[in-house]
Structure formats: structure tokens, C-alpha cells
Amino acid sequence: MDINHLVNKKLNFRKPAVDFSDLSDTIRCQILEIKNERLIVQLSNDLDLTSGKLVQMVYIDNAQGIYYFNTEIVSVEMPLIKLKLPNKIQNYQRRQFVRVEYQTEIEFSPVSYQGENLTHLEDKKGHGQMIDISGGGICFKSDIKLLEELVIDLRFRLNENDFEILGEVVRVLKKGDEYEIGIKFDILSSKVEDQISNFVLQQQIKNRRRKLVVSE
């Protein structure tokens, strides 16, 4: 990614780190312009910063994932700071799946079981309520008991985006009058995987910030 693409974008500002699973302690900021080989950045909060300090800027792209770079503070005139242009912008590849709680309606239908094609039963639709989601799968509850190793077609909505994904039942637990069902996604499109992983990351940030507000 070219640094010019980040001008006027909202980013996250923090100390350099390698863990991108939790960005709830970052400060929101915006790159206003690039001038004389410097980034002019506006922070959403006043901080006790000094020139020469190393910082990290993190940008979340809904389609492409997380981009970040480390750089150095040149000068501070709150709420504006000047940063050195970074040598490179790196892309963080998420392959460890973090789960977040999220509730939405789910519709599912059978596709196959242990190699047997069940698409002729696709009109036998079931419904459930999502409990949580990660880039690798979901957990939902339903009054319908499903068999482990059953492959199903899942349909659900995250914010304003509709998804239809194949998934394999990997866990079924009886919980009162319902069943808690764990699903492992079978995602062939890296774009869809990125969309879900980015949704999970942003939802995690929202959830943690919401908890911080409540605790205060």
C-alpha cells in the first residue's frame, strides 16, 4: 500500500507492538497531509508525547486486512504531531482466529454427510441464533440437532453484508431445550475470509471499548 492512500483515513495510534488481536487501547487519529517528507497527523486525544519517540500507526481495511508501520515523532504541537515518512507499510496476515460474541439470525440447509450428497434436501431449511463468530467458524444455537461431520450451507448477515458459506459441524452440545452447534467454515474465497476476519476484529474493538465505558 502507498502511504498517499492513507491521507484523510482514520487510523489507530499506539506504541510499537506485534499483537494485533486487541486494538482497544489505541488512540484514533487521522493523517491530514504529507508535507516536506513528513506526515501531519491529528490525534483524537491529547497525549504526553516527545520528539524522537517511536510509534506505530495501524490501518484496518475492510477488504484487505490490517496495514501498519512504525515511525518516529519529529515534533509535537497538540493535537497535531509530525512523523517521519515510514520506510515501508506492512500487511498483517491474521491466521489465528479470535472469537467475538455476536447475535444474528442464521439459516442453514444440508449439503453432504460423510461424502453423501444431500443437496436434494436443500429446501429443508433450519434456523438458529448466532452466539459467536471468528474468521474460522461460528457457534450458534438451534432447536434442531445436527450430526457432527454434516456439511451445511449457512446464510447470515454481519452488519449490512449478507454471507452464504459452507461449514462443517464439529461440535454439538445439548443445552436445555436447544443445541449449541460449533461450525468450521469451508471458505474458498480469501476475500470472504478477510471480510469476516475484519468484521471480527472491529467487533472486538467495539465490544472492549463498550466494556471500558460501562466500567467507568
mmCIF file of C-alpha atoms in Angstrom:
data_model
loop_
_atom_site.group_PDB
_atom_site.id
_atom_site.type_symbol
_atom_site.label_atom_id
_atom_site.label_comp_id
_atom_site.label_asym_id
_atom_site.label_seq_id
_atom_site.Cartn_x
_atom_site.Cartn_y
_atom_site.Cartn_z
ATOM 1 C CA MET A 1 0.000 0.000 0.000
ATOM 2 C CA ASP A 2 1.195 3.502 -0.866
ATOM 3 C CA ILE A 3 1.347 5.968 2.038
ATOM 4 C CA ASN A 4 -0.625 8.509 -0.016
ATOM 5 C CA HIS A 5 -3.637 6.193 0.128
ATOM 6 C CA LEU A 6 -3.804 6.755 3.898
ATOM 7 C CA VAL A 7 -4.233 10.533 3.739
ATOM 8 C CA ASN A 8 -7.578 11.525 5.334
ATOM 9 C CA LYS A 9 -8.104 7.955 6.535
ATOM 10 C CA LYS A 10 -8.851 7.030 10.162
ATOM 11 C CA LEU A 11 -6.019 5.070 11.795
ATOM 12 C CA ASN A 12 -5.047 3.718 15.209
ATOM 13 C CA PHE A 13 -2.042 5.190 17.039
ATOM 14 C CA ARG A 14 -0.030 3.322 19.697
ATOM 15 C CA LYS A 15 3.395 2.196 20.879
ATOM 16 C CA PRO A 16 5.086 -0.319 18.523
ATOM 17 C CA ALA A 17 3.727 -3.834 19.094
ATOM 18 C CA VAL A 18 3.334 -7.164 17.302
ATOM 19 C CA ASP A 19 -0.070 -8.225 18.700
ATOM 20 C CA PHE A 20 -2.955 -7.034 16.526
ATOM 21 C CA SER A 21 -5.725 -9.077 18.171
ATOM 22 C CA ASP A 22 -6.607 -6.229 20.558
ATOM 23 C CA LEU A 23 -6.554 -2.607 19.411
ATOM 24 C CA SER A 24 -8.895 -1.325 22.112
ATOM 25 C CA ASP A 25 -6.119 0.637 23.849
ATOM 26 C CA THR A 26 -5.140 2.603 20.743
ATOM 27 C CA ILE A 27 -5.847 6.274 20.025
ATOM 28 C CA ARG A 28 -7.822 7.221 16.937
ATOM 29 C CA CYS A 29 -6.035 9.573 14.569
ATOM 30 C CA GLN A 30 -6.067 10.910 11.031
ATOM 31 C CA ILE A 31 -3.304 11.679 8.555
ATOM 32 C CA LEU A 32 -4.169 15.179 7.332
ATOM 33 C CA GLU A 33 -1.431 15.591 4.747
ATOM 34 C CA ILE A 34 2.091 14.720 3.683
ATOM 35 C CA LYS A 35 4.353 17.760 3.604
ATOM 36 C CA ASN A 36 8.128 18.080 3.292
ATOM 37 C CA GLU A 37 8.653 14.337 3.800
ATOM 38 C CA ARG A 38 6.577 14.443 6.997
ATOM 39 C CA LEU A 39 3.190 13.020 7.978
ATOM 40 C CA ILE A 40 0.912 15.610 9.590
ATOM 41 C CA VAL A 41 -1.295 13.665 11.991
ATOM 42 C CA GLN A 42 -4.202 14.799 14.146
ATOM 43 C CA LEU A 43 -4.884 12.837 17.343
ATOM 44 C CA SER A 44 -8.314 12.428 18.905
ATOM 45 C CA ASN A 45 -6.833 12.745 22.432
ATOM 46 C CA ASP A 46 -4.068 14.833 23.965
ATOM 47 C CA LEU A 47 -1.082 12.696 24.891
ATOM 48 C CA ASP A 48 2.219 13.318 26.622
ATOM 49 C CA LEU A 49 4.469 12.788 23.610
ATOM 50 C CA THR A 50 8.023 13.859 22.849
ATOM 51 C CA SER A 51 10.043 14.088 19.645
ATOM 52 C CA GLY A 52 12.206 11.063 18.912
ATOM 53 C CA LYS A 53 9.678 8.609 20.329
ATOM 54 C CA LEU A 54 8.857 5.535 18.230
ATOM 55 C CA VAL A 55 5.177 4.955 17.471
ATOM 56 C CA GLN A 56 3.033 2.645 15.386
ATOM 57 C CA MET A 57 0.169 3.521 13.034
ATOM 58 C CA VAL A 58 -2.418 0.827 12.254
ATOM 59 C CA TYR A 59 -4.975 0.965 9.448
ATOM 60 C CA ILE A 60 -7.853 -1.518 9.140
ATOM 61 C CA ASP A 61 -9.038 -2.101 5.583
ATOM 62 C CA ASN A 62 -12.371 -3.954 5.446
ATOM 63 C CA ALA A 63 -11.358 -5.865 2.325
ATOM 64 C CA GLN A 64 -7.577 -6.236 2.579
ATOM 65 C CA GLY A 65 -6.878 -6.595 6.303
ATOM 66 C CA ILE A 66 -4.532 -4.759 8.652
ATOM 67 C CA TYR A 67 -1.759 -2.436 7.471
ATOM 68 C CA TYR A 68 0.760 -0.895 9.830
ATOM 69 C CA PHE A 69 4.062 0.928 10.016
ATOM 70 C CA ASN A 70 6.466 2.058 12.712
ATOM 71 C CA THR A 71 7.907 5.538 12.604
ATOM 72 C CA GLU A 72 9.355 8.337 14.726
ATOM 73 C CA ILE A 73 7.834 11.531 16.114
ATOM 74 C CA VAL A 74 9.534 14.624 14.691
ATOM 75 C CA SER A 75 7.603 17.333 16.547
ATOM 76 C CA VAL A 76 4.547 17.767 18.776
ATOM 77 C CA GLU A 77 2.026 20.616 18.748
ATOM 78 C CA MET A 78 -1.109 19.031 20.170
ATOM 79 C CA PRO A 79 -3.431 17.917 18.747
ATOM 80 C CA LEU A 80 -1.068 17.728 15.752
ATOM 81 C CA ILE A 81 2.143 15.753 15.509
ATOM 82 C CA LYS A 82 4.662 15.350 12.708
ATOM 83 C CA LEU A 83 6.020 11.909 11.881
ATOM 84 C CA LYS A 84 8.820 10.696 9.652
ATOM 85 C CA LEU A 85 7.705 9.013 6.449
ATOM 86 C CA PRO A 86 7.871 5.241 7.012
ATOM 87 C CA ASN A 87 10.304 3.110 5.043
ATOM 88 C CA LYS A 88 7.544 0.610 4.278
ATOM 89 C CA ILE A 89 3.955 -0.273 5.136
ATOM 90 C CA GLN A 90 3.433 -3.872 6.215
ATOM 91 C CA ASN A 91 0.381 -6.109 5.906
ATOM 92 C CA TYR A 92 -0.527 -8.202 8.944
ATOM 93 C CA GLN A 93 -1.821 -11.651 7.994
ATOM 94 C CA ARG A 94 -4.328 -12.961 10.510
ATOM 95 C CA ARG A 95 -4.353 -16.730 10.732
ATOM 96 C CA GLN A 96 -5.174 -17.163 14.408
ATOM 97 C CA PHE A 97 -8.915 -16.951 14.833
ATOM 98 C CA VAL A 98 -10.254 -14.737 17.601
ATOM 99 C CA ARG A 99 -13.898 -15.236 18.592
ATOM 100 C CA VAL A 100 -16.307 -12.457 19.471
ATOM 101 C CA GLU A 101 -19.861 -12.611 20.733
ATOM 102 C CA TYR A 102 -22.388 -11.557 18.111
ATOM 103 C CA GLN A 103 -26.095 -12.233 17.767
ATOM 104 C CA THR A 104 -27.849 -12.546 14.427
ATOM 105 C CA GLU A 105 -30.284 -14.944 12.780
ATOM 106 C CA ILE A 106 -28.883 -17.917 10.846
ATOM 107 C CA GLU A 107 -30.494 -20.071 8.172
ATOM 108 C CA PHE A 108 -28.965 -23.406 7.196
ATOM 109 C CA SER A 109 -29.629 -26.394 4.946
ATOM 110 C CA PRO A 110 -27.842 -29.760 4.482
ATOM 111 C CA VAL A 111 -25.253 -30.215 1.729
ATOM 112 C CA SER A 112 -23.479 -33.516 2.421
ATOM 113 C CA TYR A 113 -22.736 -36.063 5.132
ATOM 114 C CA GLN A 114 -19.637 -38.286 5.100
ATOM 115 C CA GLY A 115 -19.383 -37.906 1.328
ATOM 116 C CA GLU A 116 -23.079 -38.436 0.574
ATOM 117 C CA ASN A 117 -24.665 -35.609 -1.419
ATOM 118 C CA LEU A 118 -27.683 -34.116 0.363
ATOM 119 C CA THR A 119 -28.356 -31.119 -1.858
ATOM 120 C CA HIS A 120 -31.731 -32.658 -2.769
ATOM 121 C CA LEU A 121 -32.731 -31.705 0.791
ATOM 122 C CA GLU A 122 -31.754 -28.065 0.403
ATOM 123 C CA ASP A 123 -35.377 -26.999 0.845
ATOM 124 C CA LYS A 124 -35.251 -28.483 4.376
ATOM 125 C CA LYS A 125 -34.109 -25.251 5.964
ATOM 126 C CA GLY A 126 -33.347 -24.800 9.644
ATOM 127 C CA HIS A 127 -32.921 -21.660 11.708
ATOM 128 C CA GLY A 128 -30.752 -20.651 14.625
ATOM 129 C CA GLN A 129 -29.253 -17.773 16.570
ATOM 130 C CA MET A 130 -25.542 -16.988 16.332
ATOM 131 C CA ILE A 131 -23.646 -16.967 19.658
ATOM 132 C CA ASP A 132 -20.160 -16.032 18.481
ATOM 133 C CA ILE A 133 -18.053 -15.874 15.348
ATOM 134 C CA SER A 134 -14.409 -15.999 14.264
ATOM 135 C CA GLY A 135 -12.617 -15.975 10.936
ATOM 136 C CA GLY A 136 -12.669 -19.776 11.069
ATOM 137 C CA GLY A 137 -16.208 -20.567 12.146
ATOM 138 C CA ILE A 138 -19.260 -19.829 14.263
ATOM 139 C CA CYS A 139 -21.173 -21.172 17.219
ATOM 140 C CA PHE A 140 -24.957 -20.980 17.138
ATOM 141 C CA LYS A 141 -27.953 -22.386 18.978
ATOM 142 C CA SER A 142 -30.918 -24.136 17.397
ATOM 143 C CA ASP A 143 -33.758 -26.440 18.388
ATOM 144 C CA ILE A 144 -32.623 -28.777 15.592
ATOM 145 C CA LYS A 145 -30.000 -31.401 16.423
ATOM 146 C CA LEU A 146 -27.331 -31.705 13.741
ATOM 147 C CA LEU A 147 -24.848 -34.530 13.263
ATOM 148 C CA GLU A 148 -21.118 -33.997 13.560
ATOM 149 C CA GLU A 149 -19.390 -34.091 10.123
ATOM 150 C CA LEU A 150 -22.573 -32.792 8.471
ATOM 151 C CA VAL A 151 -21.736 -30.100 5.901
ATOM 152 C CA ILE A 152 -24.317 -27.332 5.754
ATOM 153 C CA ASP A 153 -24.936 -24.200 3.737
ATOM 154 C CA LEU A 154 -25.019 -21.208 6.114
ATOM 155 C CA ARG A 155 -26.670 -17.865 5.443
ATOM 156 C CA PHE A 156 -26.381 -14.899 7.795
ATOM 157 C CA ARG A 157 -25.848 -11.149 7.888
ATOM 158 C CA LEU A 158 -22.998 -9.194 9.504
ATOM 159 C CA ASN A 159 -23.890 -5.520 9.712
ATOM 160 C CA GLU A 160 -25.220 -4.779 6.223
ATOM 161 C CA ASN A 161 -23.399 -7.626 4.448
ATOM 162 C CA ASP A 162 -25.031 -10.953 3.581
ATOM 163 C CA PHE A 163 -22.932 -14.133 3.629
ATOM 164 C CA GLU A 164 -23.515 -17.641 2.296
ATOM 165 C CA ILE A 165 -20.797 -20.065 3.395
ATOM 166 C CA LEU A 166 -20.297 -23.815 3.618
ATOM 167 C CA GLY A 167 -19.425 -25.153 7.042
ATOM 168 C CA GLU A 168 -18.888 -28.494 8.777
ATOM 169 C CA VAL A 169 -20.472 -29.367 12.107
ATOM 170 C CA VAL A 170 -17.612 -30.090 14.524
ATOM 171 C CA ARG A 171 -19.404 -29.923 17.883
ATOM 172 C CA VAL A 172 -22.962 -30.440 19.173
ATOM 173 C CA LEU A 173 -23.871 -29.859 22.823
ATOM 174 C CA LYS A 174 -27.299 -30.219 24.412
ATOM 175 C CA LYS A 175 -28.216 -27.005 26.280
ATOM 176 C CA GLY A 176 -31.689 -27.219 27.827
ATOM 177 C CA ASP A 177 -34.263 -27.405 25.052
ATOM 178 C CA GLU A 178 -31.738 -26.352 22.403
ATOM 179 C CA TYR A 179 -28.438 -27.428 20.909
ATOM 180 C CA GLU A 180 -25.214 -25.444 20.806
ATOM 181 C CA ILE A 181 -23.558 -26.165 17.477
ATOM 182 C CA GLY A 182 -19.961 -25.412 16.509
ATOM 183 C CA ILE A 183 -19.207 -24.909 12.822
ATOM 184 C CA LYS A 184 -15.885 -24.822 10.996
ATOM 185 C CA PHE A 185 -16.033 -22.689 7.862
ATOM 186 C CA ASP A 186 -15.020 -24.120 4.493
ATOM 187 C CA ILE A 187 -14.191 -20.820 2.792
ATOM 188 C CA LEU A 188 -12.793 -20.965 -0.730
ATOM 189 C CA SER A 189 -12.620 -17.186 -1.189
ATOM 190 C CA SER A 190 -9.824 -15.333 0.615
ATOM 191 C CA LYS A 191 -11.851 -12.149 0.120
ATOM 192 C CA VAL A 192 -14.752 -13.577 2.140
ATOM 193 C CA GLU A 193 -12.353 -14.811 4.833
ATOM 194 C CA ASP A 194 -10.818 -11.341 5.050
ATOM 195 C CA GLN A 195 -14.250 -9.714 5.271
ATOM 196 C CA ILE A 196 -15.271 -11.940 8.169
ATOM 197 C CA SER A 197 -11.917 -11.641 9.955
ATOM 198 C CA ASN A 198 -12.023 -7.860 9.670
ATOM 199 C CA PHE A 199 -15.595 -7.791 10.972
ATOM 200 C CA VAL A 200 -14.474 -9.890 13.951
ATOM 201 C CA LEU A 201 -11.563 -7.565 14.682
ATOM 202 C CA GLN A 202 -13.694 -4.424 14.509
ATOM 203 C CA GLN A 203 -16.420 -6.044 16.622
ATOM 204 C CA GLN A 204 -13.793 -6.994 19.216
ATOM 205 C CA ILE A 205 -12.635 -3.391 19.415
ATOM 206 C CA LYS A 206 -16.234 -2.165 19.774
ATOM 207 C CA ASN A 207 -17.019 -4.724 22.479
ATOM 208 C CA ARG A 208 -13.938 -3.891 24.553
ATOM 209 C CA ARG A 209 -14.438 -0.148 24.265
ATOM 210 C CA ARG A 210 -18.081 -0.602 25.273
ATOM 211 C CA LYS A 211 -16.976 -2.518 28.383
ATOM 212 C CA LEU A 212 -14.500 0.241 29.258
ATOM 213 C CA VAL A 213 -17.266 2.858 29.026
ATOM 214 C CA VAL A 214 -19.588 0.778 31.221
ATOM 215 C CA SER A 215 -16.867 0.200 33.845
ATOM 216 C CA GLU A 216 -16.219 3.931 34.077
#
